[in-house]
mmCIF file of C-alpha atoms and ligand atoms in Angstrom:
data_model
loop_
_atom_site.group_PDB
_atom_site.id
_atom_site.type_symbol
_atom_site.label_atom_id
_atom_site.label_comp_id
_atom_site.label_asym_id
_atom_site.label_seq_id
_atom_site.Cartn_x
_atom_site.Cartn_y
_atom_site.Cartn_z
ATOM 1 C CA UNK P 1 -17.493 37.103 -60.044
ATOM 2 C CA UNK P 2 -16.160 34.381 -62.367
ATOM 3 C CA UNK P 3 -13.655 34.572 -64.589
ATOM 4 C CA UNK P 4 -14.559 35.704 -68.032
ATOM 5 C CA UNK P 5 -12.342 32.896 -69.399
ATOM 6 C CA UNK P 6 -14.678 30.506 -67.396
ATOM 7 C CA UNK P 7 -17.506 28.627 -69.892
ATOM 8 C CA UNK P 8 -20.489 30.943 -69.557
ATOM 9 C CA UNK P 9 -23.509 29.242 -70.610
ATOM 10 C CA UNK P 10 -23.046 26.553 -68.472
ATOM 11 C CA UNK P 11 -20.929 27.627 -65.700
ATOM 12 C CA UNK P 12 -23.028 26.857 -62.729
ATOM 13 C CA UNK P 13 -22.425 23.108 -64.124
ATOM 14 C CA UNK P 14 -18.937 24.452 -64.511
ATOM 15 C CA UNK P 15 -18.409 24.749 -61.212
ATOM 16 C CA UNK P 16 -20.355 21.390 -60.141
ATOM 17 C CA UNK P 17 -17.719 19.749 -61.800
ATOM 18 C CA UNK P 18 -14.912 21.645 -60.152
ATOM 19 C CA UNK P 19 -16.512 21.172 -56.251
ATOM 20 C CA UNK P 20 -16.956 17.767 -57.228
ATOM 21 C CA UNK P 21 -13.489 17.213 -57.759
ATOM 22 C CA UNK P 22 -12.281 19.074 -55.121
ATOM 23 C CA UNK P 23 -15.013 17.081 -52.842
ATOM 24 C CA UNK P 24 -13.482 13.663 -54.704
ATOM 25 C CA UNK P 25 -9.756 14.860 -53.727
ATOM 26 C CA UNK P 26 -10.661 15.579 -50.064
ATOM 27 C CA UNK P 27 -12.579 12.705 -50.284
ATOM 28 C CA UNK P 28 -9.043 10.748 -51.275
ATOM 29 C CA UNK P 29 -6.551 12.721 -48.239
ATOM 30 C CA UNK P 30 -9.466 11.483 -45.737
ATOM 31 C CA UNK P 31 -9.694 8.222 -46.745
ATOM 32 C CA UNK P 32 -6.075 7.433 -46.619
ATOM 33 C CA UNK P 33 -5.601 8.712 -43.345
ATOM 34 C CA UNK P 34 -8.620 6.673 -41.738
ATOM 35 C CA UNK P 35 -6.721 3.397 -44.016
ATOM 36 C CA UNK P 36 -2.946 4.703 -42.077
ATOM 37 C CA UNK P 37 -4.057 5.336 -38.727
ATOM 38 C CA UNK P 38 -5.730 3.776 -35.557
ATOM 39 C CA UNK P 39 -9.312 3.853 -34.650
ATOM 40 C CA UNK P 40 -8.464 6.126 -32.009
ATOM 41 C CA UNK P 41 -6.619 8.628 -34.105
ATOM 42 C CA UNK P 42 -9.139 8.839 -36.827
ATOM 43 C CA UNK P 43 -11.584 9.916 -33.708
ATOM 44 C CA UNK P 44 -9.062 12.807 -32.621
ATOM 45 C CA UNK P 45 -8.841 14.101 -36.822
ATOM 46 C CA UNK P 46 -12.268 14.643 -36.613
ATOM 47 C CA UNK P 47 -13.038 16.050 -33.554
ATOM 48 C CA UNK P 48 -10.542 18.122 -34.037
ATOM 49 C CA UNK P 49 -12.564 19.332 -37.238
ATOM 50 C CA UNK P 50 -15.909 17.720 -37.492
ATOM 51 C CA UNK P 51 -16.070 18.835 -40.913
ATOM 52 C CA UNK P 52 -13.672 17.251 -42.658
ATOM 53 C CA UNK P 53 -16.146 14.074 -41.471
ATOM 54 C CA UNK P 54 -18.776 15.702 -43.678
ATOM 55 C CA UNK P 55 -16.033 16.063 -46.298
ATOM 56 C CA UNK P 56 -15.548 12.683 -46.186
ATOM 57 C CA UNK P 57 -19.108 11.552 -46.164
ATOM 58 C CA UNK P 58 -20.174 13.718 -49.275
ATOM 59 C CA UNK P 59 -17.474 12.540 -51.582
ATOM 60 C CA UNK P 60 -17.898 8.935 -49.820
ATOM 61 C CA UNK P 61 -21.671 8.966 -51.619
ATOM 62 C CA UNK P 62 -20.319 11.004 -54.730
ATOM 63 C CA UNK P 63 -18.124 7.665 -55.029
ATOM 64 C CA UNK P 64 -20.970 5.356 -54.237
ATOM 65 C CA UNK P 65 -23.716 6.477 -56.897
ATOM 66 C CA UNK P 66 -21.581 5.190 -59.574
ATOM 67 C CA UNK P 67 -21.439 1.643 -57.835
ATOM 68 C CA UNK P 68 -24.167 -0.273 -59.787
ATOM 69 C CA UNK P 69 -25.295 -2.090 -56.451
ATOM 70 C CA UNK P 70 -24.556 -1.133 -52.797
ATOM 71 C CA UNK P 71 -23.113 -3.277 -50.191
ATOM 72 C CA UNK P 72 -25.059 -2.004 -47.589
ATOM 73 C CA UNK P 73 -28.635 -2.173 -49.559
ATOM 74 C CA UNK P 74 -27.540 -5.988 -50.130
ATOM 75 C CA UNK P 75 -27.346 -5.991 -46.065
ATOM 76 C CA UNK P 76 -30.789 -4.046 -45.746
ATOM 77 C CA UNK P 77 -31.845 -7.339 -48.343
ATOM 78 C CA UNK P 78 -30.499 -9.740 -45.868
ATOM 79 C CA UNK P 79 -32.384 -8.689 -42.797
ATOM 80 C CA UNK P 80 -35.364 -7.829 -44.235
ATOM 81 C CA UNK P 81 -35.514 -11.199 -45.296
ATOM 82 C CA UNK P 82 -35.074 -12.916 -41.568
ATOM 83 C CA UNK P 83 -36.967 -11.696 -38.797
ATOM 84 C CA UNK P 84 -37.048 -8.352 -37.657
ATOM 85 C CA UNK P 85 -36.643 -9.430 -34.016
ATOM 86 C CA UNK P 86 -32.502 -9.509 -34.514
ATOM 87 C CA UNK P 87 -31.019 -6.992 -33.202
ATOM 88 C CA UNK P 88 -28.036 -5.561 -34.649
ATOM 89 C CA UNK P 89 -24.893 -3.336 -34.524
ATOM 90 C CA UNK P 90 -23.856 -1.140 -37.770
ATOM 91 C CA UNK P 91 -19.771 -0.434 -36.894
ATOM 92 C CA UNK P 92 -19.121 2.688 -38.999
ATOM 93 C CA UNK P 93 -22.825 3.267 -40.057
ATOM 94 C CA UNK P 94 -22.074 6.609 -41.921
ATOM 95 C CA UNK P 95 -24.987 8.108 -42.645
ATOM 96 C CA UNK P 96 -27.324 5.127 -40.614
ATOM 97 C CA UNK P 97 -28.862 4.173 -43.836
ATOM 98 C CA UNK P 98 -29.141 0.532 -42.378
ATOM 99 C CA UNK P 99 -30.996 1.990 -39.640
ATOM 100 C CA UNK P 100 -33.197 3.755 -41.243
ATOM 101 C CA UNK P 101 -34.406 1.227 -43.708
ATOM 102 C CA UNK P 102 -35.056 -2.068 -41.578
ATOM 103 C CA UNK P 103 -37.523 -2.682 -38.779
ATOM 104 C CA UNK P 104 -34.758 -4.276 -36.489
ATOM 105 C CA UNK P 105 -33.521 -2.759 -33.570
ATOM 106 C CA UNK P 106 -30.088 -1.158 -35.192
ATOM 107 C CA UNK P 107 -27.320 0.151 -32.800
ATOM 108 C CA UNK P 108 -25.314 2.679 -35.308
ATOM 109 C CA UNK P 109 -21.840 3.179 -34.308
ATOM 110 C CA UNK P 110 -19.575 5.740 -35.704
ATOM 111 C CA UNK P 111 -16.921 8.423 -35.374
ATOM 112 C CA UNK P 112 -19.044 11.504 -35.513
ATOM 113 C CA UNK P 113 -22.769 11.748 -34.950
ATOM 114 C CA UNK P 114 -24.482 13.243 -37.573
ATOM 115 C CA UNK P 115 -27.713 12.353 -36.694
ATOM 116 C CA UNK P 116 -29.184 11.286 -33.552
ATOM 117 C CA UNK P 117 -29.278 7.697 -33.992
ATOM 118 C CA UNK P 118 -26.069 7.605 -34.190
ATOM 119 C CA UNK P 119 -23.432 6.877 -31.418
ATOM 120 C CA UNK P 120 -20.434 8.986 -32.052
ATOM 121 C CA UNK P 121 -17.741 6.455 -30.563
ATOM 122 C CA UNK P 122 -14.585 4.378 -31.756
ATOM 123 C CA UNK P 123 -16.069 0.972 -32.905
ATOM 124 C CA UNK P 124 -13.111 -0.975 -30.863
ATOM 125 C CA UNK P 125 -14.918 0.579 -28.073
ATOM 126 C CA UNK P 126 -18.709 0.381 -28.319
ATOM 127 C CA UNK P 127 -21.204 0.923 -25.622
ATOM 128 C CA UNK P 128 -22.962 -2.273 -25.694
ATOM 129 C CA UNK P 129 -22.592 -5.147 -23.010
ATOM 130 C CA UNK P 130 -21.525 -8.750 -24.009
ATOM 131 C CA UNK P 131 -23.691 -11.023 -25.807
ATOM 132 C CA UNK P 132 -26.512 -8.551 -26.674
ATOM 133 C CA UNK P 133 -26.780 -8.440 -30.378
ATOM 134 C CA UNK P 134 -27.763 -10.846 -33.043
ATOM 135 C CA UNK P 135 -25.835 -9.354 -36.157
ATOM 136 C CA UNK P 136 -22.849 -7.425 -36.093
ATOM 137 C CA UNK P 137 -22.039 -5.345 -39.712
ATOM 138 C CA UNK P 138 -18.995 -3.754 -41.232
ATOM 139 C CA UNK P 139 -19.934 -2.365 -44.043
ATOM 140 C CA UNK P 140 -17.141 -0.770 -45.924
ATOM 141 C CA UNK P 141 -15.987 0.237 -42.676
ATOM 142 C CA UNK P 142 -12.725 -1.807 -41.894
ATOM 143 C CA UNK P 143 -10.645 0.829 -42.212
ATOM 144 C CA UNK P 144 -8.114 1.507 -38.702
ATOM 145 C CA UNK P 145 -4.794 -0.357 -38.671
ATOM 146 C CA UNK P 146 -6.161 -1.602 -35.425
ATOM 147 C CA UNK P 147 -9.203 -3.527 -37.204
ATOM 148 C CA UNK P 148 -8.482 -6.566 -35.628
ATOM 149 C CA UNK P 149 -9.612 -4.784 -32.281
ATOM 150 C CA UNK P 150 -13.206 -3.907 -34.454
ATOM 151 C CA UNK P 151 -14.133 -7.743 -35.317
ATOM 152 C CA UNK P 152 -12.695 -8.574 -31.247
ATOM 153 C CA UNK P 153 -15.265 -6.112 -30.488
ATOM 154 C CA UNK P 154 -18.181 -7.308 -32.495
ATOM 155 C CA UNK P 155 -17.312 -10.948 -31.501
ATOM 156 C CA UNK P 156 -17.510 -9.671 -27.615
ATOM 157 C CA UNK P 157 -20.877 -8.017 -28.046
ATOM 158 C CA UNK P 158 -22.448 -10.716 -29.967
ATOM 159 C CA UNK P 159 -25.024 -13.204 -28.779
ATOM 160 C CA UNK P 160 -23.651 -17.424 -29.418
ATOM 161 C CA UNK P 161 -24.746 -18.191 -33.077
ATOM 162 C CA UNK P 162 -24.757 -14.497 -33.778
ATOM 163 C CA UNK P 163 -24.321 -13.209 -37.515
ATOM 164 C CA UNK P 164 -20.756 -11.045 -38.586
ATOM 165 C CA UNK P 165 -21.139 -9.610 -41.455
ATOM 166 C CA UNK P 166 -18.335 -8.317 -43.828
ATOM 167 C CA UNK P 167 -18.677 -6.244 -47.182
ATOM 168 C CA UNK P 168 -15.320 -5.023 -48.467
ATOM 169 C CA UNK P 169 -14.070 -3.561 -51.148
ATOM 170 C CA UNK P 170 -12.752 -6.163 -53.881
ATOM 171 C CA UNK P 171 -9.516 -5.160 -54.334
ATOM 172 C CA UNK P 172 -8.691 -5.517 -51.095
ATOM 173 C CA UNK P 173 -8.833 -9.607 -51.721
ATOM 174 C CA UNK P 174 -7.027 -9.615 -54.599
ATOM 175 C CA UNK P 175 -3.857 -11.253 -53.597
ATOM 176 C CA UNK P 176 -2.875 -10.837 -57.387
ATOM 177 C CA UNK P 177 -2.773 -7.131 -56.861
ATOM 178 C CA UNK P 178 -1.243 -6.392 -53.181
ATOM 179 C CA UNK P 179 -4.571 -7.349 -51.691
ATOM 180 C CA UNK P 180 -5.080 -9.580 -48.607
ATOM 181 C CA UNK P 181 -5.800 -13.596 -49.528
ATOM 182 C CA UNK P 182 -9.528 -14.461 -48.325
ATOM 183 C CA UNK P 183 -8.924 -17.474 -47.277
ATOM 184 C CA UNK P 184 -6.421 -16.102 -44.593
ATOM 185 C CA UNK P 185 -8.494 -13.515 -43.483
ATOM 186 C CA UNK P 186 -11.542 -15.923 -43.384
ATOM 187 C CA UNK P 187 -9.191 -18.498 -41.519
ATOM 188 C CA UNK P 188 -8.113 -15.668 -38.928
ATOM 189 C CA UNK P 189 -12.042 -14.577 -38.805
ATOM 190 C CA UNK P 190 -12.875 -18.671 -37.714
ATOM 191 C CA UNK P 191 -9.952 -18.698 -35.349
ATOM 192 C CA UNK P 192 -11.373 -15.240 -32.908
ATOM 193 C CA UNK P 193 -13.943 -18.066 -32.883
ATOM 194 C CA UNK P 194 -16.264 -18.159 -35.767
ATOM 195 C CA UNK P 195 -17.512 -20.213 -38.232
ATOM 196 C CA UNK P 196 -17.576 -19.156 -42.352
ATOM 197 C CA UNK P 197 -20.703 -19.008 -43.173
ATOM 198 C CA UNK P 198 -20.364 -17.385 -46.724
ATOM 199 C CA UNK P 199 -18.043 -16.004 -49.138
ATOM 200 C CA UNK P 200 -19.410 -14.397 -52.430
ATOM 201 C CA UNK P 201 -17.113 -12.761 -55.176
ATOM 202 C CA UNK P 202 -19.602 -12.515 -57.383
ATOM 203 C CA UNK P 203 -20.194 -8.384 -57.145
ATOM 204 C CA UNK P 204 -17.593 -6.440 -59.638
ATOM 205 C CA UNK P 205 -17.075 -3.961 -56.678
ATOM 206 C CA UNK P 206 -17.201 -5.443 -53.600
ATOM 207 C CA UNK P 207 -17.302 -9.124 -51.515
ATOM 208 C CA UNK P 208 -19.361 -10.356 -49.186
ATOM 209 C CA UNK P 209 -17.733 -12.544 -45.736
ATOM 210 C CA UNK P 210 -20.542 -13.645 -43.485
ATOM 211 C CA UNK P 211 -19.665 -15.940 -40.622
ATOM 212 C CA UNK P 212 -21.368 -16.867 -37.457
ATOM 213 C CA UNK P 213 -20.014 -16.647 -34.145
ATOM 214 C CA UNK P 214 -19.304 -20.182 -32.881
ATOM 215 C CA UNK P 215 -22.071 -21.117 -29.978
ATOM 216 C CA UNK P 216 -19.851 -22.540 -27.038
ATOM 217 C CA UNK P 217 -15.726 -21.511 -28.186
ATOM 218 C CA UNK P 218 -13.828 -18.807 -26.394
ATOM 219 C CA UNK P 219 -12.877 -16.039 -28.389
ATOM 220 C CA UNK P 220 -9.485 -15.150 -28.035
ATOM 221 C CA UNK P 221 -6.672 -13.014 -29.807
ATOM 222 C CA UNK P 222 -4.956 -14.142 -32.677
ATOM 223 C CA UNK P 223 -1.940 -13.525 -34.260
ATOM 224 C CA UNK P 224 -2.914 -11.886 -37.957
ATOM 225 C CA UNK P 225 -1.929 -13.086 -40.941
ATOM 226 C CA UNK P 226 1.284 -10.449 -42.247
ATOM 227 C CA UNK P 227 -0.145 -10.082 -45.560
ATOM 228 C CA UNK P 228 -4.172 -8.467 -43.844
ATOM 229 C CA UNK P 229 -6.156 -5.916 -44.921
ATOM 230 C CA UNK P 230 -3.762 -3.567 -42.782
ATOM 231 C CA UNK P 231 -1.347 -3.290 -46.168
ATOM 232 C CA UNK P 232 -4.151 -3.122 -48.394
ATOM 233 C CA UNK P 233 -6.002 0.227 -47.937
ATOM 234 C CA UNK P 234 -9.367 0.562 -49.804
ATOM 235 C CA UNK P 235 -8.057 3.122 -52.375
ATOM 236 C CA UNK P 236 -10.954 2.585 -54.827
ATOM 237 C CA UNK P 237 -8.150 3.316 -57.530
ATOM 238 C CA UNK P 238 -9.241 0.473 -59.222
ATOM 239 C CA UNK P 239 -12.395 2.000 -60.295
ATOM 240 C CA UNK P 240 -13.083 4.907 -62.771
ATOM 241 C CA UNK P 241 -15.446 7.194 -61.968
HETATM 242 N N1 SAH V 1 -21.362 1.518 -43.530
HETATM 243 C C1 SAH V 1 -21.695 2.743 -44.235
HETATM 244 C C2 SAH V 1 -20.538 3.753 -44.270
HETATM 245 C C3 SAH V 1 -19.222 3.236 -44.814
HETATM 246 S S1 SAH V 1 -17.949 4.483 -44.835
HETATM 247 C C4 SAH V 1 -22.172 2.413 -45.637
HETATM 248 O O1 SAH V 1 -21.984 1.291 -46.090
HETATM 249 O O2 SAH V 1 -22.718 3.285 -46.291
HETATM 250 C C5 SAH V 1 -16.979 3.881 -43.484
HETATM 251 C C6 SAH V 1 -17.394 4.491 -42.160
HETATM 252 O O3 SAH V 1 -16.665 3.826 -41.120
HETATM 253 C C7 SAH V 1 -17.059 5.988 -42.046
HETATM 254 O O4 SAH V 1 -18.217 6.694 -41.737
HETATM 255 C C8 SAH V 1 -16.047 6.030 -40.941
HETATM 256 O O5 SAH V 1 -16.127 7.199 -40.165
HETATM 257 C C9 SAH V 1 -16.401 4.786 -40.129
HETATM 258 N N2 SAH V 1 -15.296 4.339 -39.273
HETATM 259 C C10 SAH V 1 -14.029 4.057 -39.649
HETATM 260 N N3 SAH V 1 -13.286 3.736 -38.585
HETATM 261 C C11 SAH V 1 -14.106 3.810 -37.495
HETATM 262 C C12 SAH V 1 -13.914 3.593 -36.096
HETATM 263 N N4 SAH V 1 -12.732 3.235 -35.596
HETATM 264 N N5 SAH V 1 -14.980 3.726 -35.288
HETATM 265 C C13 SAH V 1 -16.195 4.102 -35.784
HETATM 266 N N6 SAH V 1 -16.431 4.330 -37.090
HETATM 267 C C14 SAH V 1 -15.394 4.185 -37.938
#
């Protein structure tokens, strides 16, 4: 029954508005705590309750349809325009939209499965040997305090000359406002043994950090710059929607 004091006419709309807020404030609590924690804690929150990962995931695409362009339809641009021979590894693929819309063999990593494509798995983790993929992608999905251990990973399982690709929110390089400095974070990227390959600002909502991994260097471990993405949690507070 609703409450008489409830807008009638309209009050299925009504109450659209009010599960989409509550969907946009769960959407908040779960975001923060996969920006606060490790990898391998975010994995124990949601198997613990696998639904607060479908929580997350509907207000995750609430948030997204008012982003004029995707990041990860700008990646689905990419490949489609080089062959579709690469193969490559989506670390936190949500819903495997990547997957699903190139030709390329596509490895879809994330916490939960939702789908059967997808491997449910902690990305500094991922079942895939050394030096058997082409392009490694983190799309909006540097998110544990332990990232460092994600982009060790991806180097690991990528082939010499192989592609990393970033996209990030932007105000998590904006120096000016408590974000990270990309030109550290690019400098620690080359040092794990990489080479920048691109860096475009030019999207109001998010930037783009492709490198390639370096043919003949030896990864190794790096000390990370203090002021990384670890302090600078993509909050998307900086947009209205
Ligand atoms: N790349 C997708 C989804 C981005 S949302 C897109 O662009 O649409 C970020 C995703 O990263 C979430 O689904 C989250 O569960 C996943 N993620 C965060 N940390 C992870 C980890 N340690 N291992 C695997 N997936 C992780």
């Amino acid at each position: 029954m609703i409450h008489p004091s409830l807008p009638s006419s309209s009050s299925s709309s009504f109450l659209d508005k009010v599960r989409a807020r509550l969907a946009g404030g769960h959407f908040r609590m779960i975001n923060e705590k996969l920006y606060t924690c490790t990898g391998k804690e975010a994995l124990d929150y949601f198997n613990e309750d696998p639904e607060l990962f479908n929580m997350y995931h509907t207000g995750y695409q609430e948030q997204m349809s008012h982003w004029p362009e995707q990041p990860v339809n700008t990646i689905i641009k990419w490949l489609k325009d080089r062959s579709s021979s690469l193969i490559v590894a989506d670390f936190g693929c949500g819903d495997a939209r990547l997957a699903k819309n190139v030709k390329n063999k596509v490895f879809s990593f994330d916490l939960v499965s939702n789908d059967p494509s997808v491997i449910a798995c902690d990305m500094s983790n991922v079942p895939l040997d050394s030096s058997s993929v082409d392009v490694a992608v983190f799309c909006l999905s540097l998110m544990g305090t332990n990232y460092a251990s994600y982009l060790q990973e991806a180097y690991k399982v990528l082939n010499p000359s192989g592609w990393l690709l970033i996209a990030e929110v932007k105000s998590r390089f904006d120096p000016k406002n408590g974000g990270a400095d990309p030109n550290q974070f690019t400098r620690a990227v080359c040092e794990m043994g990489f080479t920048s390959e691109l860096k475009d600002f030019s999207n109001k909502m998010f930037v783009l950090l492709y490198f390639k991994k370096k043919k003949s260097s030896e990864g190794r471990e790096i000390e990370w710059p203090s002021s990384s993405l670890v302090q600078t949690p993509l909050t998307f507070t900086n947009y209205k929607f």
